[in-house]
Tab-separated table of C-alpha atoms in Angstrom:
chain	number	residue	atom	x	y	z
A	1	MET	CA	-16.618	-15.207	-14.596
A	2	LEU	CA	-15.508	-12.755	-12.354
A	3	LYS	CA	-12.362	-10.519	-14.159
A	4	LEU	CA	-9.035	-10.766	-12.496
A	5	SER	CA	-6.342	-8.200	-12.732
A	6	PHE	CA	-2.932	-7.902	-11.203
A	7	LEU	CA	-1.354	-5.121	-9.842
A	8	ASP	CA	3.020	-5.685	-9.377
A	9	LEU	CA	4.789	-3.830	-6.596
A	10	VAL	CA	7.928	-5.706	-8.019
A	11	PRO	CA	9.037	-6.215	-4.317
A	12	VAL	CA	12.902	-6.835	-3.176
A	13	THR	CA	13.240	-8.773	-0.824
A	14	ASP	CA	15.977	-8.423	2.202
A	15	THR	CA	17.973	-11.176	0.563
A	16	GLY	CA	16.965	-10.678	-3.128
A	17	THR	CA	18.379	-8.130	-6.002
A	18	ILE	CA	16.390	-5.747	-7.853
A	19	ALA	CA	17.902	-7.904	-11.164
A	20	GLN	CA	15.937	-11.171	-9.421
A	21	SER	CA	12.485	-8.772	-8.494
A	22	LEU	CA	12.213	-8.039	-12.370
A	23	ALA	CA	12.471	-11.220	-13.596
A	24	ASN	CA	10.269	-12.713	-10.802
A	25	ALA	CA	7.842	-9.725	-12.678
A	26	ALA	CA	8.466	-11.403	-15.724
A	27	ASP	CA	7.607	-14.884	-14.470
A	28	LEU	CA	4.989	-13.743	-12.559
A	29	ALA	CA	3.601	-12.080	-15.906
A	30	ARG	CA	3.706	-15.020	-18.037
A	31	HIS	CA	2.145	-16.869	-14.491
A	32	ALA	CA	-1.020	-14.708	-14.965
A	33	GLU	CA	-1.000	-14.660	-18.703
A	34	ALA	CA	-1.831	-18.079	-19.154
A	35	LEU	CA	-3.869	-18.495	-15.729
A	36	GLY	CA	-6.903	-16.224	-17.697
A	37	TYR	CA	-5.629	-12.350	-16.068
A	38	GLU	CA	-7.062	-9.551	-17.667
A	39	ARG	CA	-4.005	-7.238	-17.365
A	40	TYR	CA	-1.298	-7.006	-15.144
A	41	TRP	CA	-0.115	-3.130	-13.978
A	42	VAL	CA	2.758	-2.265	-12.109
A	43	ALA	CA	3.017	1.025	-10.128
A	44	GLU	CA	5.525	3.951	-9.866
A	45	HIS	CA	6.901	3.990	-6.661
A	46	HIS	CA	10.156	6.234	-6.047
A	47	GLY	CA	12.741	6.130	-3.599
A	48	MET	CA	12.026	2.901	-2.181
A	49	ALA	CA	14.075	0.352	-1.191
A	50	GLY	CA	11.644	-2.718	-1.422
A	51	ILE	CA	10.261	-1.403	-4.493
A	52	ALA	CA	11.539	-2.078	-7.596
A	53	SER	CA	9.131	-0.380	-10.123
A	54	ALA	CA	10.171	3.346	-10.283
A	55	ALA	CA	11.140	2.976	-14.468
A	56	THR	CA	7.368	1.788	-14.429
A	57	SER	CA	7.791	2.408	-18.496
A	58	VAL	CA	11.186	0.591	-18.767
A	59	VAL	CA	9.490	-2.539	-16.614
A	60	LEU	CA	6.668	-2.764	-18.843
A	61	ALA	CA	8.329	-3.400	-21.953
A	62	HIS	CA	10.596	-5.674	-20.026
A	63	VAL	CA	7.219	-7.891	-19.031
A	64	GLY	CA	5.441	-7.284	-22.995
A	65	GLN	CA	8.380	-9.162	-24.134
A	66	ALA	CA	8.274	-12.002	-21.682
A	67	THR	CA	4.548	-12.432	-22.532
A	68	SER	CA	2.573	-12.390	-25.763
A	69	ARG	CA	-1.769	-11.848	-24.985
A	70	ILE	CA	-1.995	-10.284	-21.230
A	71	ARG	CA	-2.443	-6.644	-21.458
A	72	ILE	CA	0.017	-4.714	-19.676
A	73	GLY	CA	-0.016	-1.252	-18.352
A	74	ALA	CA	0.979	0.604	-15.482
A	75	GLY	CA	-1.577	0.990	-12.292
A	76	GLY	CA	-0.226	4.021	-12.474
A	77	ILE	CA	1.782	6.687	-13.897
A	78	MET	CA	2.156	9.702	-11.063
A	79	LEU	CA	1.544	12.075	-14.230
A	80	PRO	CA	2.682	15.587	-11.419
A	81	ASN	CA	6.143	13.999	-11.907
A	82	HIS	CA	6.268	14.272	-15.558
A	83	ALA	CA	5.812	16.002	-18.743
A	84	PRO	CA	2.673	14.794	-20.601
A	85	MET	CA	4.398	14.466	-23.521
A	86	VAL	CA	7.306	12.373	-22.199
A	87	ILE	CA	4.533	9.909	-21.237
A	88	ALA	CA	2.837	10.042	-24.130
A	89	GLU	CA	6.192	9.416	-26.147
A	90	GLN	CA	7.199	6.259	-23.489
A	91	PHE	CA	3.468	4.805	-23.908
A	92	GLY	CA	2.989	5.390	-27.883
A	93	THR	CA	6.805	3.450	-27.736
A	94	LEU	CA	4.888	0.051	-25.872
A	95	GLU	CA	2.045	0.416	-28.155
A	96	ALA	CA	4.369	0.092	-30.872
A	97	LEU	CA	6.125	-2.948	-29.489
A	98	PHE	CA	2.833	-4.330	-28.274
A	99	PRO	CA	-0.025	-3.084	-29.563
A	100	GLY	CA	-3.547	-3.537	-28.640
A	101	ARG	CA	-2.160	-4.753	-24.972
A	102	VAL	CA	-0.973	-1.142	-23.425
A	103	ASP	CA	-2.817	0.692	-20.717
A	104	LEU	CA	-2.024	3.967	-19.128
A	105	GLY	CA	-3.473	4.363	-15.571
A	106	LEU	CA	-2.734	7.795	-14.262
A	107	GLY	CA	-2.402	8.901	-10.582
A	108	ARG	CA	-1.876	12.404	-8.609
A	109	ALA	CA	0.262	11.554	-5.946
A	110	PRO	CA	3.819	11.770	-5.687
A	111	GLY	CA	4.445	8.106	-5.629
A	112	SER	CA	7.292	9.364	-2.923
A	113	ASP	CA	8.042	12.262	-0.538
A	114	GLY	CA	8.712	15.936	-1.342
A	115	VAL	CA	12.436	15.441	-1.274
A	116	VAL	CA	12.153	12.738	-3.590
A	117	ALA	CA	9.630	14.681	-5.845
A	118	ARG	CA	12.057	17.223	-6.001
A	119	ALA	CA	14.819	15.487	-7.312
A	120	LEU	CA	12.492	13.876	-9.645
A	121	ARG	CA	11.055	16.773	-11.109
A	122	ARG	CA	13.562	19.475	-10.497
A	123	ASN	CA	11.516	21.930	-8.608
A	124	LEU	CA	7.628	21.493	-7.811
A	125	ALA	CA	6.090	23.351	-10.149
A	126	SER	CA	4.443	20.781	-11.694
A	127	ASP	CA	1.816	19.433	-8.891
A	128	GLU	CA	-1.520	17.541	-8.261
A	129	ARG	CA	-3.134	20.969	-8.442
A	130	GLN	CA	-2.666	20.633	-12.221
A	131	PHE	CA	-3.187	17.318	-12.347
A	132	PRO	CA	-6.450	17.860	-14.659
A	133	GLN	CA	-4.851	19.706	-17.318
A	134	ASP	CA	-1.896	17.531	-17.743
A	135	VAL	CA	-4.919	14.263	-18.415
A	136	VAL	CA	-6.078	16.788	-20.925
A	137	GLU	CA	-2.925	17.889	-22.104
A	138	LEU	CA	-1.502	14.204	-22.304
A	139	GLN	CA	-4.777	13.146	-24.213
A	140	ALA	CA	-4.009	15.418	-26.536
A	141	PHE	CA	-0.667	14.334	-27.270
A	142	LEU	CA	-1.792	10.433	-27.881
A	143	ALA	CA	-4.391	12.151	-30.385
A	144	GLY	CA	-2.205	13.930	-32.138
A	145	ASP	CA	-3.984	17.416	-32.077
A	146	ASP	CA	-2.989	19.563	-33.761
A	147	ARG	CA	-3.546	22.372	-31.667
A	148	LEU	CA	-0.559	21.360	-29.497
A	149	GLY	CA	1.546	22.420	-32.337
A	150	ILE	CA	4.190	19.759	-31.781
A	151	ARG	CA	4.152	16.229	-32.077
A	152	ALA	CA	4.841	13.828	-29.978
A	153	VAL	CA	6.082	10.309	-31.843
A	154	PRO	CA	5.857	7.676	-31.019
A	155	GLY	CA	2.666	8.916	-29.244
A	156	GLU	CA	0.251	10.353	-31.800
A	157	GLY	CA	-2.572	8.078	-32.684
A	158	SER	CA	-1.317	5.060	-30.322
A	159	LYS	CA	-4.995	5.206	-29.206
A	160	VAL	CA	-3.784	3.788	-25.654
A	161	PRO	CA	-6.846	3.843	-23.189
A	162	LEU	CA	-6.246	6.329	-20.109
A	163	TRP	CA	-7.520	5.027	-16.496
A	164	ILE	CA	-7.813	7.701	-13.889
A	165	LEU	CA	-6.399	6.114	-11.022
A	166	GLY	CA	-7.934	7.265	-7.132
A	167	SER	CA	-8.237	6.552	-3.371
A	168	SER	CA	-10.896	9.880	-3.246
A	169	LEU	CA	-13.640	11.718	-4.355
A	170	PHE	CA	-11.319	13.729	-6.510
A	171	GLY	CA	-10.276	10.831	-9.119
A	172	ALA	CA	-13.665	9.791	-9.505
A	173	GLN	CA	-14.902	12.774	-10.385
A	174	LEU	CA	-12.636	13.508	-13.087
A	175	ALA	CA	-12.934	10.395	-14.477
A	176	ALA	CA	-16.496	10.621	-14.484
A	177	MET	CA	-16.211	14.108	-16.755
A	178	LEU	CA	-13.745	12.685	-19.150
A	179	GLY	CA	-15.435	9.547	-19.483
A	180	LEU	CA	-12.287	7.251	-18.930
A	181	PRO	CA	-12.290	4.157	-16.645
A	182	TYR	CA	-11.643	3.936	-12.959
A	183	ALA	CA	-9.563	2.289	-10.520
A	184	PHE	CA	-9.847	2.846	-6.814
A	185	ALA	CA	-7.007	1.632	-4.734
A	186	SER	CA	-8.930	0.062	-1.709
A	187	HIS	CA	-6.392	-2.483	-1.223
A	188	PHE	CA	-4.380	0.225	0.962
A	189	ALA	CA	-6.950	3.221	1.190
A	190	PRO	CA	-10.353	1.883	1.202
A	191	ASP	CA	-11.948	4.746	2.990
A	192	ALA	CA	-13.991	6.532	0.248
A	193	LEU	CA	-14.612	3.210	-1.377
A	194	ASP	CA	-18.517	3.338	-1.689
A	195	GLU	CA	-18.616	6.842	-2.127
A	196	ALA	CA	-16.275	7.396	-4.666
A	197	LEU	CA	-17.376	4.305	-7.237
A	198	ALA	CA	-21.183	5.706	-6.333
A	199	LEU	CA	-20.132	9.692	-7.637
A	200	TYR	CA	-18.151	8.161	-10.924
A	201	ARG	CA	-21.204	5.999	-11.908
A	202	ARG	CA	-23.425	9.250	-11.169
A	203	GLN	CA	-21.645	11.504	-12.686
A	204	PHE	CA	-19.907	9.696	-15.737
A	205	LYS	CA	-19.996	11.282	-19.157
A	206	PRO	CA	-19.569	9.064	-22.276
A	207	SER	CA	-16.243	9.912	-24.115
A	208	GLU	CA	-15.289	8.632	-27.510
A	209	GLN	CA	-13.277	6.424	-25.387
A	210	LEU	CA	-15.739	4.587	-23.139
A	211	ALA	CA	-19.625	4.722	-23.947
A	212	GLU	CA	-20.393	3.473	-20.279
A	213	PRO	CA	-18.747	3.934	-16.693
A	214	TYR	CA	-16.633	1.207	-15.709
A	215	ALA	CA	-14.790	0.299	-12.557
A	216	ALA	CA	-12.074	-1.424	-11.190
A	217	ALA	CA	-11.710	-2.144	-7.543
A	218	ALA	CA	-7.425	-3.260	-5.811
A	219	PHE	CA	-8.198	-5.609	-3.116
A	220	ASN	CA	-5.537	-8.047	-1.467
A	221	VAL	CA	-5.059	-12.129	-1.981
A	222	PHE	CA	-3.226	-13.978	0.085
A	223	ALA	CA	-4.131	-17.595	-0.588
A	224	ALA	CA	-2.438	-20.533	0.395
A	225	ASP	CA	-3.539	-24.625	0.822
A	226	THR	CA	-4.055	-23.890	3.939
A	227	ARG	CA	-5.540	-20.642	6.891
A	228	ASP	CA	-2.617	-21.128	8.654
A	229	GLU	CA	0.210	-20.904	5.520
A	230	ALA	CA	-1.916	-18.270	4.215
A	231	GLU	CA	-1.766	-16.070	7.604
A	232	PHE	CA	1.667	-17.011	7.598
A	233	LEU	CA	2.462	-15.815	3.976
A	234	ALA	CA	0.525	-12.101	4.453
A	235	SER	CA	2.880	-11.240	7.412
A	236	SER	CA	5.521	-10.255	5.020
A	237	GLN	CA	3.086	-7.486	3.152
A	238	GLN	CA	1.685	-6.847	7.007
A	239	GLN	CA	5.330	-6.135	8.322
A	240	ALA	CA	5.667	-3.820	5.018
A	241	PHE	CA	2.627	-1.776	5.662
A	242	VAL	CA	3.934	-1.404	9.058
A	243	ALA	CA	7.357	-0.081	8.541
A	244	LEU	CA	5.832	2.150	5.792
A	245	ARG	CA	3.167	3.835	8.599
A	246	THR	CA	6.075	4.103	11.182
A	247	GLY	CA	8.235	5.984	8.577
A	248	ASN	CA	10.577	2.980	8.368
A	249	PRO	CA	10.326	1.537	4.464
A	250	GLY	CA	12.751	-0.988	3.667
A	251	LYS	CA	13.385	-4.041	1.587
A	252	MET	CA	10.668	-7.397	1.998
A	253	LYS	CA	11.070	-8.879	4.785
A	254	PRO	CA	10.555	-12.764	5.641
A	255	PRO	CA	7.071	-13.626	7.069
A	256	LEU	CA	6.516	-14.459	10.944
A	257	THR	CA	4.373	-16.775	12.222
A	258	GLY	CA	1.629	-15.051	14.991
A	259	TYR	CA	3.333	-11.646	13.646
A	260	LYS	CA	-0.348	-9.651	13.501
A	261	ASP	CA	-1.522	-10.768	17.012
A	262	SER	CA	2.179	-10.380	18.997
A	263	LEU	CA	1.536	-6.250	18.078
A	264	PRO	CA	-0.049	-3.667	19.976
A	265	PRO	CA	-3.501	-3.263	20.239
A	266	ASN	CA	-3.617	-0.090	18.385
A	267	ALA	CA	-1.151	-1.394	15.741
A	268	ARG	CA	-3.256	-3.925	14.471
A	269	ALA	CA	-6.379	-2.096	14.958
A	270	ILE	CA	-4.674	0.528	12.048
A	271	LEU	CA	-3.281	-2.992	9.623
A	272	ASP	CA	-7.289	-4.179	10.055
A	273	HIS	CA	-8.497	-0.697	8.887
A	274	VAL	CA	-5.930	-0.286	5.969
A	275	LEU	CA	-6.060	-4.213	4.975
A	276	GLN	CA	-9.789	-4.792	5.260
A	277	CYS	CA	-10.172	-4.960	1.481
A	278	SER	CA	-8.590	-8.729	1.588
A	279	ALA	CA	-8.863	-12.663	1.563
A	280	VAL	CA	-6.352	-14.383	3.652
A	281	GLY	CA	-6.728	-18.473	3.238
A	282	THR	CA	-7.993	-20.818	1.570
A	283	VAL	CA	-9.807	-21.166	-2.048
A	284	ASP	CA	-13.148	-20.992	-0.233
A	285	ASP	CA	-11.902	-18.438	1.741
A	286	ILE	CA	-10.130	-16.223	-0.902
A	287	ALA	CA	-14.062	-17.319	-2.801
A	288	ALA	CA	-15.802	-15.759	-0.513
A	289	GLY	CA	-14.044	-12.771	-0.206
A	290	LEU	CA	-13.754	-11.994	-3.717
A	291	LYS	CA	-17.675	-12.943	-3.454
A	292	ALA	CA	-18.131	-10.288	-1.259
A	293	PHE	CA	-16.027	-8.239	-2.252
A	294	GLN	CA	-17.585	-7.967	-5.455
A	295	ALA	CA	-21.224	-7.437	-4.567
A	296	ARG	CA	-20.410	-4.731	-2.188
A	297	THR	CA	-18.816	-2.839	-5.032
A	298	GLY	CA	-20.177	-3.975	-8.501
A	299	ALA	CA	-16.585	-3.678	-9.672
A	300	ASP	CA	-16.698	-4.284	-13.333
A	301	GLU	CA	-12.773	-5.751	-12.170
A	302	ILE	CA	-10.983	-6.875	-8.891
A	303	ILE	CA	-7.634	-5.553	-9.324
A	304	VAL	CA	-5.713	-8.622	-6.906
A	305	ALA	CA	-2.623	-7.318	-5.117
A	306	SER	CA	-1.014	-9.667	-3.069
A	307	SER	CA	3.336	-9.160	-2.432
A	308	MET	CA	4.689	-12.216	-1.150
A	309	TYR	CA	8.160	-12.636	-0.268
A	310	ASP	CA	8.496	-16.419	-1.382
A	311	HIS	CA	8.005	-16.315	-5.550
A	312	GLY	CA	6.923	-19.871	-5.351
A	313	ALA	CA	4.280	-19.160	-3.171
A	314	ARG	CA	3.220	-15.864	-4.337
A	315	LYS	CA	2.433	-17.566	-7.426
A	316	HIS	CA	0.164	-20.463	-5.829
A	317	SER	CA	-1.458	-17.602	-4.187
A	318	VAL	CA	-2.252	-15.896	-7.871
A	319	ALA	CA	-3.381	-19.650	-9.329
A	320	LEU	CA	-5.476	-19.867	-5.914
A	321	ALA	CA	-7.014	-16.641	-6.707
A	322	ILE	CA	-8.213	-17.412	-10.516
A	323	GLU	CA	-9.778	-21.031	-9.060
A	324	ALA	CA	-11.957	-18.918	-6.436
A	325	ALA	CA	-13.049	-16.309	-8.824
A	326	LYS	CA	-13.955	-19.191	-11.323
A	327	SER	CA	-16.009	-20.911	-8.992
A	328	LEU	CA	-17.854	-17.664	-8.136
């Protein structure tokens, strides 16, 4: 069966609370585990009222406690925001709590704007240009490399598997060079998808962690019992993308009938482009979309992204996605 994993931004709705969003995350992770998803990841974003996963390792501890088998991880940690030793300690702790279940995906974007990045780091001396060096340093902490002269405890010897995340050729090259699995953020930045995956596979060098290239790609799924209902449910995420692209992000808004058609042509074109790696509709529609996406990318795993306003509808969509994958 096609391998599916799930990426959760832990959305906060305009009538909800952060506490409710975190409870929903634990419930959704249990649901994904029961359905047979490979892994459940959360992403690091900061200063955004509609996303509750900023303290990513804390959220993962919460999710890990609610589950027993599914892999949990960061999709991802934005490493320029952190000292590598701190991340080694955090994920070494998670690995001690949930042995054999923890993934650490790493990205070089700030997950915020410059003002928020400065507040996180106190200064901007650490930036994305140091990302490869920081990844190697983090590997050394997790391996307990004596050359560092210091120890990450917990962390050293934990063997937490690293992933490189990206939406450009840079991450693909780094993942290939270090022999790490690679995940592409095609659910919102699809432009370099095909070229990045080809480059990663072409340049991959085996490592202690990974003998052959392993690529995952993200794909939006908005599934329901009817196509009209799925289009309706998808409109909350569409509104969120438009708000973000126009500099006005906020909490997730309720779905609107005919929202996409109400947009001016240029806005519709932007939305169609950004969300081109998506399937909206019934089980059959989702199956067709997943099949075409897997055929295009050759992905070893597809990471489903699906933010919806109603938690029950979202759980149903997650179940329909796995049903679609099983039919392929």
